[in-house]
Amino acid sequence: MRSKEIQMSVSPAITLKDIAQALGVSVTTVSRALKGNGRISAEMRERVLAYAREHNYTPNELAGSLRLSRQTPLHIIGVILPQIAHYYFSTILSGIEDEASKYGYRIMVAQSNESYEREVQICNTFLKNRVCGVIVSQAKDTVRYDHFLQLQQAGVPLVFYDRICTGLNTNRVVVDDYQGAFVAVSHLLDTGCRRIAFFGSTMRLQISKNRYNGYRDAILQHGLQIDNNLVFVCDNRKDAENLTPKLLTDENRPDAFFAVNDDTAIGILYTAKRLGFRVPDDISICGFTDGERAVACDPMLTTVGQRGDKVGREAVSILMDHVNQLVPNDKVVKRVVKTRLMLRGTSR
């Protein structure tokens, strides 16, 4: 028997304007009738309410709040993510939303998609909509910060997470990138690795500098020298799969890789296995994130856990202290969330 496809259509939500046009009255009359205003006759109120019930009308609370927020900020927090699809940022967002709800606040989320221009537009939108504060991780290509300064000058509290704006002395929540990298690379060295390649992001980002410094200091403290030929700007799976074969086919190849994130590390893992190397017997690999993919690969990935949910909650806590004036506006709060090395199958 052939199965039948059932198509369901959902009618678009009706507006005050739709009700007004259907009943032949003004939008103001509909609005007043729905609010029970005594200036509207009982008969008209009943007509409006009956039509609204029949057509499942629900008020747009956000739009109403925006109209009433010309002087007072909303109970809404603006959140800027570089990439919503990135596991780490999604866990931070989850922590932000859960913690914000405890304070009775909602969040307005926007994705910069690693674009400075988009980031500027988002900040302008948040400013126009009078959010009570902004939690942000800046885009990779952001080198100017006038848009953040504009928010500060308008009295909007800012909290940076993960990628901080070094041009401004602002509130921030970061993980201990240096210590996380130091412990991870020390582990690789302690298990016998001696030529450890570093795959990182652009050094314009503070997190990249911190993770590189942890990598460097671990090597130096083990009595080895830094080989700049093993240091690369490579922070995604595609680039890792393109770069890794060149390194592994070299006569003086690396015996381990430390990657700035799990996706890059998994790209290294996939390539090493495709080329016939045994992981971790021939090649050890360590990432940085501890996302779902870290335990979905074979072997499972040794990585540095960032605890994104904790980062998000701490960011909201700092912001609420400023919003509720428990902390002076000119006081900068900085918090560091400890990382954890998750030992799994890609290291000895």
PDB file of C-alpha atoms in Angstrom, residues 5-298:
ATOM      1  CA  GLU A   5       1.687  12.221   2.497  1.00  0.00           C
ATOM      2  CA  ILE A   6      -0.227  14.456   4.835  1.00  0.00           C
ATOM      3  CA  GLN A   7       0.538  18.130   4.467  1.00  0.00           C
ATOM      4  CA  MET A   8      -0.255  20.419   7.341  1.00  0.00           C
ATOM      5  CA  SER A   9      -0.462  24.164   6.932  1.00  0.00           C
ATOM      6  CA  VAL A  10      -0.141  26.610   9.754  1.00  0.00           C
ATOM      7  CA  SER A  11      -1.933  29.903   9.382  1.00  0.00           C
ATOM      8  CA  PRO A  12       0.208  32.938  10.080  1.00  0.00           C
ATOM      9  CA  ALA A  13      -0.445  34.701  13.373  1.00  0.00           C
ATOM     10  CA  ILE A  14      -2.927  37.537  13.013  1.00  0.00           C
ATOM     11  CA  THR A  15      -2.112  41.067  14.145  1.00  0.00           C
ATOM     12  CA  LEU A  16      -4.047  43.989  15.581  1.00  0.00           C
ATOM     13  CA  LYS A  17      -4.170  45.408  12.073  1.00  0.00           C
ATOM     14  CA  ASP A  18      -5.741  42.206  10.722  1.00  0.00           C
ATOM     15  CA  ILE A  19      -8.480  42.328  13.369  1.00  0.00           C
ATOM     16  CA  ALA A  20      -9.118  46.008  12.728  1.00  0.00           C
ATOM     17  CA  GLN A  21      -9.494  45.471   8.975  1.00  0.00           C
ATOM     18  CA  ALA A  22     -11.807  42.497   9.478  1.00  0.00           C
ATOM     19  CA  LEU A  23     -14.111  44.432  11.827  1.00  0.00           C
ATOM     20  CA  GLY A  24     -13.863  47.763  10.016  1.00  0.00           C
ATOM     21  CA  VAL A  25     -12.462  49.684  12.991  1.00  0.00           C
ATOM     22  CA  SER A  26      -9.164  51.334  13.866  1.00  0.00           C
ATOM     23  CA  VAL A  27      -6.141  49.553  15.334  1.00  0.00           C
ATOM     24  CA  THR A  28      -6.449  51.804  18.385  1.00  0.00           C
ATOM     25  CA  THR A  29     -10.015  50.621  18.970  1.00  0.00           C
ATOM     26  CA  VAL A  30      -8.921  46.970  18.768  1.00  0.00           C
ATOM     27  CA  SER A  31      -6.018  47.563  21.156  1.00  0.00           C
ATOM     28  CA  ARG A  32      -8.234  49.323  23.690  1.00  0.00           C
ATOM     29  CA  ALA A  33     -10.918  46.650  23.427  1.00  0.00           C
ATOM     30  CA  LEU A  34      -8.411  43.883  24.118  1.00  0.00           C
ATOM     31  CA  LYS A  35      -7.147  45.766  27.164  1.00  0.00           C
ATOM     32  CA  GLY A  36     -10.691  46.278  28.503  1.00  0.00           C
ATOM     33  CA  ASN A  37     -10.588  50.058  28.135  1.00  0.00           C
ATOM     34  CA  GLY A  38     -13.831  51.626  29.391  1.00  0.00           C
ATOM     35  CA  ARG A  39     -13.930  54.040  26.437  1.00  0.00           C
ATOM     36  CA  ILE A  40     -14.889  51.101  24.198  1.00  0.00           C
ATOM     37  CA  SER A  41     -18.486  49.899  24.329  1.00  0.00           C
ATOM     38  CA  ALA A  42     -19.272  46.457  25.763  1.00  0.00           C
ATOM     39  CA  GLU A  43     -20.653  45.393  22.405  1.00  0.00           C
ATOM     40  CA  MET A  44     -17.462  46.355  20.551  1.00  0.00           C
ATOM     41  CA  ARG A  45     -15.255  44.727  23.184  1.00  0.00           C
ATOM     42  CA  GLU A  46     -17.178  41.478  22.798  1.00  0.00           C
ATOM     43  CA  ARG A  47     -16.909  41.612  18.979  1.00  0.00           C
ATOM     44  CA  VAL A  48     -13.140  42.145  19.168  1.00  0.00           C
ATOM     45  CA  LEU A  49     -12.590  39.467  21.823  1.00  0.00           C
ATOM     46  CA  ALA A  50     -14.734  36.950  19.963  1.00  0.00           C
ATOM     47  CA  TYR A  51     -12.823  37.511  16.716  1.00  0.00           C
ATOM     48  CA  ALA A  52      -9.481  37.308  18.537  1.00  0.00           C
ATOM     49  CA  ARG A  53     -10.473  34.026  20.210  1.00  0.00           C
ATOM     50  CA  GLU A  54     -11.776  32.559  16.972  1.00  0.00           C
ATOM     51  CA  HIS A  55      -8.538  33.322  15.144  1.00  0.00           C
ATOM     52  CA  ASN A  56      -6.179  32.406  18.030  1.00  0.00           C
ATOM     53  CA  TYR A  57      -4.787  35.908  18.386  1.00  0.00           C
ATOM     54  CA  THR A  58      -1.856  36.259  20.808  1.00  0.00           C
ATOM     55  CA  PRO A  59      -0.276  39.624  21.647  1.00  0.00           C
ATOM     56  CA  ASN A  60       3.305  40.302  20.547  1.00  0.00           C
ATOM     57  CA  GLU A  61       4.819  40.947  23.963  1.00  0.00           C
ATOM     58  CA  LEU A  62       8.246  41.822  22.627  1.00  0.00           C
ATOM     59  CA  ALA A  63       6.888  44.409  20.220  1.00  0.00           C
ATOM     60  CA  GLY A  64       4.840  45.940  23.001  1.00  0.00           C
ATOM     61  CA  SER A  65       7.839  46.044  25.271  1.00  0.00           C
ATOM     62  CA  LEU A  66       9.931  47.726  22.614  1.00  0.00           C
ATOM     63  CA  ARG A  67       7.341  50.460  22.190  1.00  0.00           C
ATOM     64  CA  LEU A  68       7.388  51.092  25.927  1.00  0.00           C
ATOM     65  CA  SER A  69      11.183  51.067  26.222  1.00  0.00           C
ATOM     66  CA  ARG A  70      11.990  54.533  24.935  1.00  0.00           C
ATOM     67  CA  GLN A  71      13.448  55.485  28.303  1.00  0.00           C
ATOM     68  CA  THR A  72      13.863  52.228  30.237  1.00  0.00           C
ATOM     69  CA  PRO A  73      16.027  49.265  29.119  1.00  0.00           C
ATOM     70  CA  LEU A  74      14.201  45.994  28.577  1.00  0.00           C
ATOM     71  CA  HIS A  75      14.681  42.887  30.678  1.00  0.00           C
ATOM     72  CA  ILE A  76      16.496  41.472  27.671  1.00  0.00           C
ATOM     73  CA  ILE A  77      20.174  40.580  27.347  1.00  0.00           C
ATOM     74  CA  GLY A  78      21.839  40.874  23.951  1.00  0.00           C
ATOM     75  CA  VAL A  79      24.117  37.941  23.129  1.00  0.00           C
ATOM     76  CA  ILE A  80      26.574  37.850  20.224  1.00  0.00           C
ATOM     77  CA  LEU A  81      27.991  34.501  19.109  1.00  0.00           C
ATOM     78  CA  PRO A  82      30.670  34.149  16.413  1.00  0.00           C
ATOM     79  CA  GLN A  83      29.038  30.894  15.239  1.00  0.00           C
ATOM     80  CA  ILE A  84      25.884  29.355  16.668  1.00  0.00           C
ATOM     81  CA  ALA A  85      26.708  25.948  15.147  1.00  0.00           C
ATOM     82  CA  HIS A  86      29.997  25.732  17.064  1.00  0.00           C
ATOM     83  CA  TYR A  87      29.564  23.310  19.988  1.00  0.00           C
ATOM     84  CA  TYR A  88      31.435  25.440  22.509  1.00  0.00           C
ATOM     85  CA  PHE A  89      29.446  28.576  21.733  1.00  0.00           C
ATOM     86  CA  SER A  90      26.176  26.653  21.853  1.00  0.00           C
ATOM     87  CA  THR A  91      27.005  25.379  25.351  1.00  0.00           C
ATOM     88  CA  ILE A  92      27.828  28.920  26.460  1.00  0.00           C
ATOM     89  CA  LEU A  93      24.491  30.094  25.047  1.00  0.00           C
ATOM     90  CA  SER A  94      22.703  27.365  26.994  1.00  0.00           C
ATOM     91  CA  GLY A  95      24.350  28.533  30.211  1.00  0.00           C
ATOM     92  CA  ILE A  96      23.478  32.161  29.462  1.00  0.00           C
ATOM     93  CA  GLU A  97      19.827  31.395  28.791  1.00  0.00           C
ATOM     94  CA  ASP A  98      19.400  29.192  31.869  1.00  0.00           C
ATOM     95  CA  GLU A  99      21.023  31.715  34.189  1.00  0.00           C
ATOM     96  CA  ALA A 100      19.222  34.714  32.662  1.00  0.00           C
ATOM     97  CA  SER A 101      15.848  33.048  33.232  1.00  0.00           C
ATOM     98  CA  LYS A 102      16.606  32.804  36.949  1.00  0.00           C
ATOM     99  CA  TYR A 103      16.800  36.599  37.047  1.00  0.00           C
ATOM    100  CA  GLY A 104      13.609  36.978  35.007  1.00  0.00           C
ATOM    101  CA  TYR A 105      15.459  38.067  31.856  1.00  0.00           C
ATOM    102  CA  ARG A 106      15.216  36.898  28.270  1.00  0.00           C
ATOM    103  CA  ILE A 107      17.964  36.850  25.665  1.00  0.00           C
ATOM    104  CA  MET A 108      18.184  38.281  22.164  1.00  0.00           C
ATOM    105  CA  VAL A 109      20.724  36.214  20.215  1.00  0.00           C
ATOM    106  CA  ALA A 110      22.640  37.228  17.089  1.00  0.00           C
ATOM    107  CA  GLN A 111      25.428  35.557  15.119  1.00  0.00           C
ATOM    108  CA  SER A 112      28.308  37.648  13.792  1.00  0.00           C
ATOM    109  CA  ASN A 113      29.463  34.767  11.571  1.00  0.00           C
ATOM    110  CA  GLU A 114      33.036  35.976  12.189  1.00  0.00           C
ATOM    111  CA  SER A 115      32.300  39.302  10.439  1.00  0.00           C
ATOM    112  CA  TYR A 116      33.301  42.680  11.864  1.00  0.00           C
ATOM    113  CA  GLU A 117      30.688  44.487   9.758  1.00  0.00           C
ATOM    114  CA  ARG A 118      27.945  42.161  10.948  1.00  0.00           C
ATOM    115  CA  GLU A 119      29.091  42.627  14.534  1.00  0.00           C
ATOM    116  CA  VAL A 120      28.759  46.406  14.195  1.00  0.00           C
ATOM    117  CA  GLN A 121      25.215  46.036  12.822  1.00  0.00           C
ATOM    118  CA  ILE A 122      24.241  43.778  15.705  1.00  0.00           C
ATOM    119  CA  CYS A 123      25.548  46.237  18.295  1.00  0.00           C
ATOM    120  CA  ASN A 124      23.575  49.041  16.655  1.00  0.00           C
ATOM    121  CA  THR A 125      20.427  46.900  16.730  1.00  0.00           C
ATOM    122  CA  PHE A 126      20.920  46.063  20.400  1.00  0.00           C
ATOM    123  CA  LEU A 127      21.435  49.739  21.187  1.00  0.00           C
ATOM    124  CA  LYS A 128      18.241  50.772  19.364  1.00  0.00           C
ATOM    125  CA  ASN A 129      16.264  48.046  21.124  1.00  0.00           C
ATOM    126  CA  ARG A 130      17.599  49.157  24.510  1.00  0.00           C
ATOM    127  CA  VAL A 131      18.829  45.819  25.794  1.00  0.00           C
ATOM    128  CA  CYS A 132      19.930  45.941  29.419  1.00  0.00           C
ATOM    129  CA  GLY A 133      23.401  44.617  28.601  1.00  0.00           C
ATOM    130  CA  VAL A 134      25.438  42.688  26.045  1.00  0.00           C
ATOM    131  CA  ILE A 135      27.412  39.442  26.350  1.00  0.00           C
ATOM    132  CA  VAL A 136      29.780  39.010  23.408  1.00  0.00           C
ATOM    133  CA  SER A 137      32.628  37.010  21.920  1.00  0.00           C
ATOM    134  CA  GLN A 138      34.184  39.097  19.189  1.00  0.00           C
ATOM    135  CA  ALA A 139      34.596  38.005  15.576  1.00  0.00           C
ATOM    136  CA  LYS A 140      37.958  36.777  14.302  1.00  0.00           C
ATOM    137  CA  ASP A 141      38.475  39.744  11.993  1.00  0.00           C
ATOM    138  CA  THR A 142      37.490  42.446  14.512  1.00  0.00           C
ATOM    139  CA  VAL A 143      40.386  44.865  14.933  1.00  0.00           C
ATOM    140  CA  ARG A 144      38.417  48.047  15.717  1.00  0.00           C
ATOM    141  CA  TYR A 145      36.130  48.407  18.708  1.00  0.00           C
ATOM    142  CA  ASP A 146      34.224  51.684  18.284  1.00  0.00           C
ATOM    143  CA  HIS A 147      30.931  49.748  18.295  1.00  0.00           C
ATOM    144  CA  PHE A 148      31.710  48.311  21.731  1.00  0.00           C
ATOM    145  CA  LEU A 149      32.819  51.711  22.996  1.00  0.00           C
ATOM    146  CA  GLN A 150      29.516  53.169  21.755  1.00  0.00           C
ATOM    147  CA  LEU A 151      27.607  50.675  23.885  1.00  0.00           C
ATOM    148  CA  GLN A 152      29.706  51.527  26.926  1.00  0.00           C
ATOM    149  CA  GLN A 153      29.190  55.250  26.424  1.00  0.00           C
ATOM    150  CA  ALA A 154      25.434  54.657  26.235  1.00  0.00           C
ATOM    151  CA  GLY A 155      25.578  53.011  29.656  1.00  0.00           C
ATOM    152  CA  VAL A 156      25.090  49.445  28.354  1.00  0.00           C
ATOM    153  CA  PRO A 157      27.158  46.989  30.433  1.00  0.00           C
ATOM    154  CA  LEU A 158      29.405  44.672  28.409  1.00  0.00           C
ATOM    155  CA  VAL A 159      30.723  41.240  29.307  1.00  0.00           C
ATOM    156  CA  PHE A 160      33.160  39.508  26.958  1.00  0.00           C
ATOM    157  CA  TYR A 161      33.667  35.758  26.908  1.00  0.00           C
ATOM    158  CA  ASP A 162      36.166  33.503  25.128  1.00  0.00           C
ATOM    159  CA  ARG A 163      37.452  36.135  22.677  1.00  0.00           C
ATOM    160  CA  ILE A 164      37.909  39.352  24.578  1.00  0.00           C
ATOM    161  CA  CYS A 165      38.429  42.853  23.234  1.00  0.00           C
ATOM    162  CA  THR A 166      41.951  43.793  24.342  1.00  0.00           C
ATOM    163  CA  GLY A 167      41.418  47.405  23.266  1.00  0.00           C
ATOM    164  CA  LEU A 168      38.930  47.998  26.097  1.00  0.00           C
ATOM    165  CA  ASN A 169      39.211  47.313  29.804  1.00  0.00           C
ATOM    166  CA  THR A 170      35.927  45.431  30.118  1.00  0.00           C
ATOM    167  CA  ASN A 171      34.222  42.708  32.117  1.00  0.00           C
ATOM    168  CA  ARG A 172      35.221  39.263  30.937  1.00  0.00           C
ATOM    169  CA  VAL A 173      34.894  35.538  31.526  1.00  0.00           C
ATOM    170  CA  VAL A 174      37.550  33.301  30.021  1.00  0.00           C
ATOM    171  CA  VAL A 175      38.782  29.786  30.521  1.00  0.00           C
ATOM    172  CA  ASP A 176      42.372  29.298  31.641  1.00  0.00           C
ATOM    173  CA  ASP A 177      43.679  28.914  28.100  1.00  0.00           C
ATOM    174  CA  TYR A 178      47.340  29.113  29.084  1.00  0.00           C
ATOM    175  CA  GLN A 179      47.123  26.502  31.831  1.00  0.00           C
ATOM    176  CA  GLY A 180      44.927  24.224  29.731  1.00  0.00           C
ATOM    177  CA  ALA A 181      47.451  24.232  26.897  1.00  0.00           C
ATOM    178  CA  PHE A 182      50.402  23.886  29.270  1.00  0.00           C
ATOM    179  CA  VAL A 183      48.929  20.814  30.990  1.00  0.00           C
ATOM    180  CA  ALA A 184      47.910  19.211  27.673  1.00  0.00           C
ATOM    181  CA  VAL A 185      51.306  19.644  26.006  1.00  0.00           C
ATOM    182  CA  SER A 186      53.076  18.549  29.194  1.00  0.00           C
ATOM    183  CA  HIS A 187      51.030  15.347  29.059  1.00  0.00           C
ATOM    184  CA  LEU A 188      52.125  14.705  25.474  1.00  0.00           C
ATOM    185  CA  LEU A 189      55.756  15.292  26.460  1.00  0.00           C
ATOM    186  CA  ASP A 190      55.494  13.097  29.542  1.00  0.00           C
ATOM    187  CA  THR A 191      54.257  10.220  27.352  1.00  0.00           C
ATOM    188  CA  GLY A 192      57.336  10.394  25.131  1.00  0.00           C
ATOM    189  CA  CYS A 193      56.404  12.867  22.376  1.00  0.00           C
ATOM    190  CA  ARG A 194      59.184  15.228  21.317  1.00  0.00           C
ATOM    191  CA  ARG A 195      58.087  16.931  18.079  1.00  0.00           C
ATOM    192  CA  ILE A 196      54.706  18.454  18.820  1.00  0.00           C
ATOM    193  CA  ALA A 197      53.036  20.515  16.100  1.00  0.00           C
ATOM    194  CA  PHE A 198      50.856  23.456  17.124  1.00  0.00           C
ATOM    195  CA  PHE A 199      47.722  24.216  15.077  1.00  0.00           C
ATOM    196  CA  GLY A 200      46.267  27.523  16.277  1.00  0.00           C
ATOM    197  CA  SER A 201      44.182  30.539  15.290  1.00  0.00           C
ATOM    198  CA  THR A 202      45.405  33.977  14.301  1.00  0.00           C
ATOM    199  CA  MET A 203      47.576  35.579  16.949  1.00  0.00           C
ATOM    200  CA  ARG A 204      45.297  38.630  16.858  1.00  0.00           C
ATOM    201  CA  LEU A 205      43.100  36.690  19.273  1.00  0.00           C
ATOM    202  CA  GLN A 206      44.138  36.644  22.909  1.00  0.00           C
ATOM    203  CA  ILE A 207      43.060  33.021  23.323  1.00  0.00           C
ATOM    204  CA  SER A 208      45.449  32.015  20.532  1.00  0.00           C
ATOM    205  CA  LYS A 209      48.326  33.835  22.205  1.00  0.00           C
ATOM    206  CA  ASN A 210      47.528  32.241  25.563  1.00  0.00           C
ATOM    207  CA  ARG A 211      47.304  28.724  24.159  1.00  0.00           C
ATOM    208  CA  TYR A 212      50.505  29.175  22.165  1.00  0.00           C
ATOM    209  CA  ASN A 213      52.285  30.468  25.269  1.00  0.00           C
ATOM    210  CA  GLY A 214      51.147  27.407  27.215  1.00  0.00           C
ATOM    211  CA  TYR A 215      52.404  25.167  24.386  1.00  0.00           C
ATOM    212  CA  ARG A 216      55.737  27.022  24.240  1.00  0.00           C
ATOM    213  CA  ASP A 217      56.392  27.047  27.984  1.00  0.00           C
ATOM    214  CA  ALA A 218      55.607  23.347  28.368  1.00  0.00           C
ATOM    215  CA  ILE A 219      58.197  22.520  25.687  1.00  0.00           C
ATOM    216  CA  LEU A 220      60.825  24.835  27.174  1.00  0.00           C
ATOM    217  CA  GLN A 221      60.288  23.503  30.691  1.00  0.00           C
ATOM    218  CA  HIS A 222      60.929  19.983  29.395  1.00  0.00           C
ATOM    219  CA  GLY A 223      64.342  21.090  28.165  1.00  0.00           C
ATOM    220  CA  LEU A 224      63.448  21.236  24.471  1.00  0.00           C
ATOM    221  CA  GLN A 225      63.611  24.056  21.926  1.00  0.00           C
ATOM    222  CA  ILE A 226      60.740  25.617  19.990  1.00  0.00           C
ATOM    223  CA  ASP A 227      60.731  24.622  16.325  1.00  0.00           C
ATOM    224  CA  ASN A 228      58.875  27.366  14.464  1.00  0.00           C
ATOM    225  CA  ASN A 229      58.463  24.986  11.536  1.00  0.00           C
ATOM    226  CA  LEU A 230      55.913  23.136  13.671  1.00  0.00           C
ATOM    227  CA  VAL A 231      53.761  26.209  14.438  1.00  0.00           C
ATOM    228  CA  PHE A 232      50.847  26.894  12.081  1.00  0.00           C
ATOM    229  CA  VAL A 233      47.735  29.034  11.748  1.00  0.00           C
ATOM    230  CA  CYS A 234      45.176  26.278  11.214  1.00  0.00           C
ATOM    231  CA  ASP A 235      41.924  26.266  13.183  1.00  0.00           C
ATOM    232  CA  ASN A 236      39.369  24.200  11.269  1.00  0.00           C
ATOM    233  CA  ARG A 237      38.975  20.653  10.007  1.00  0.00           C
ATOM    234  CA  LYS A 238      39.230  21.458   6.313  1.00  0.00           C
ATOM    235  CA  ASP A 239      42.555  23.261   6.668  1.00  0.00           C
ATOM    236  CA  ALA A 240      43.843  20.534   8.995  1.00  0.00           C
ATOM    237  CA  GLU A 241      43.079  17.862   6.399  1.00  0.00           C
ATOM    238  CA  ASN A 242      44.941  19.901   3.762  1.00  0.00           C
ATOM    239  CA  LEU A 243      47.977  20.688   5.919  1.00  0.00           C
ATOM    240  CA  THR A 244      48.517  17.458   7.854  1.00  0.00           C
ATOM    241  CA  PRO A 245      49.585  15.230   4.912  1.00  0.00           C
ATOM    242  CA  LYS A 246      52.484  17.578   4.130  1.00  0.00           C
ATOM    243  CA  LEU A 247      53.752  17.252   7.689  1.00  0.00           C
ATOM    244  CA  LEU A 248      53.276  13.519   8.073  1.00  0.00           C
ATOM    245  CA  THR A 249      55.075  12.713   4.834  1.00  0.00           C
ATOM    246  CA  ASP A 250      58.094  14.786   5.884  1.00  0.00           C
ATOM    247  CA  GLU A 251      61.191  12.830   6.937  1.00  0.00           C
ATOM    248  CA  ASN A 252      61.350  14.725  10.246  1.00  0.00           C
ATOM    249  CA  ARG A 253      57.592  14.498  10.884  1.00  0.00           C
ATOM    250  CA  PRO A 254      55.819  15.461  14.118  1.00  0.00           C
ATOM    251  CA  ASP A 255      55.047  12.700  16.582  1.00  0.00           C
ATOM    252  CA  ALA A 256      52.178  14.657  18.156  1.00  0.00           C
ATOM    253  CA  PHE A 257      49.741  17.504  17.466  1.00  0.00           C
ATOM    254  CA  PHE A 258      48.165  20.035  19.810  1.00  0.00           C
ATOM    255  CA  ALA A 259      45.165  21.724  18.159  1.00  0.00           C
ATOM    256  CA  VAL A 260      43.316  24.882  19.159  1.00  0.00           C
ATOM    257  CA  ASN A 261      39.929  23.125  18.953  1.00  0.00           C
ATOM    258  CA  ASP A 262      38.397  19.680  18.578  1.00  0.00           C
ATOM    259  CA  ASP A 263      37.338  20.066  14.935  1.00  0.00           C
ATOM    260  CA  THR A 264      40.940  20.756  13.931  1.00  0.00           C
ATOM    261  CA  ALA A 265      42.158  17.834  16.037  1.00  0.00           C
ATOM    262  CA  ILE A 266      39.608  15.507  14.427  1.00  0.00           C
ATOM    263  CA  GLY A 267      40.785  16.636  10.987  1.00  0.00           C
ATOM    264  CA  ILE A 268      44.319  15.643  12.006  1.00  0.00           C
ATOM    265  CA  LEU A 269      43.066  12.311  13.349  1.00  0.00           C
ATOM    266  CA  TYR A 270      41.119  11.506  10.178  1.00  0.00           C
ATOM    267  CA  THR A 271      44.101  12.339   7.972  1.00  0.00           C
ATOM    268  CA  ALA A 272      46.624  10.400  10.065  1.00  0.00           C
ATOM    269  CA  LYS A 273      44.459   7.270   9.961  1.00  0.00           C
ATOM    270  CA  ARG A 274      43.838   7.679   6.215  1.00  0.00           C
ATOM    271  CA  LEU A 275      47.606   7.785   5.645  1.00  0.00           C
ATOM    272  CA  GLY A 276      48.095   4.584   7.617  1.00  0.00           C
ATOM    273  CA  PHE A 277      49.434   5.982  10.886  1.00  0.00           C
ATOM    274  CA  ARG A 278      48.404   4.389  14.157  1.00  0.00           C
ATOM    275  CA  VAL A 279      46.932   6.730  16.774  1.00  0.00           C
ATOM    276  CA  PRO A 280      48.320   7.034  19.414  1.00  0.00           C
ATOM    277  CA  ASP A 281      51.194   4.566  18.758  1.00  0.00           C
ATOM    278  CA  ASP A 282      52.662   6.608  15.876  1.00  0.00           C
ATOM    279  CA  ILE A 283      50.922   9.956  16.383  1.00  0.00           C
ATOM    280  CA  SER A 284      49.383  11.495  19.527  1.00  0.00           C
ATOM    281  CA  ILE A 285      46.693  14.157  19.184  1.00  0.00           C
ATOM    282  CA  CYS A 286      45.119  16.574  21.663  1.00  0.00           C
ATOM    283  CA  GLY A 287      42.300  19.037  21.022  1.00  0.00           C
ATOM    284  CA  PHE A 288      40.672  21.867  22.960  1.00  0.00           C
ATOM    285  CA  THR A 289      36.903  22.039  23.625  1.00  0.00           C
ATOM    286  CA  ASP A 290      35.598  18.616  24.704  1.00  0.00           C
ATOM    287  CA  GLY A 291      32.500  18.704  22.531  1.00  0.00           C
ATOM    288  CA  GLU A 292      30.259  15.846  21.502  1.00  0.00           C
ATOM    289  CA  ARG A 293      32.486  14.986  18.538  1.00  0.00           C
ATOM    290  CA  ALA A 294      35.401  14.290  20.874  1.00  0.00           C
ATOM    291  CA  VAL A 295      33.714  11.071  22.042  1.00  0.00           C
ATOM    292  CA  ALA A 296      32.173  10.217  18.665  1.00  0.00           C
ATOM    293  CA  CYS A 297      35.472   9.653  16.844  1.00  0.00           C
ATOM    294  CA  ASP A 298      37.656   6.527  16.887  1.00  0.00           C
TER     295      ASP A 298
END
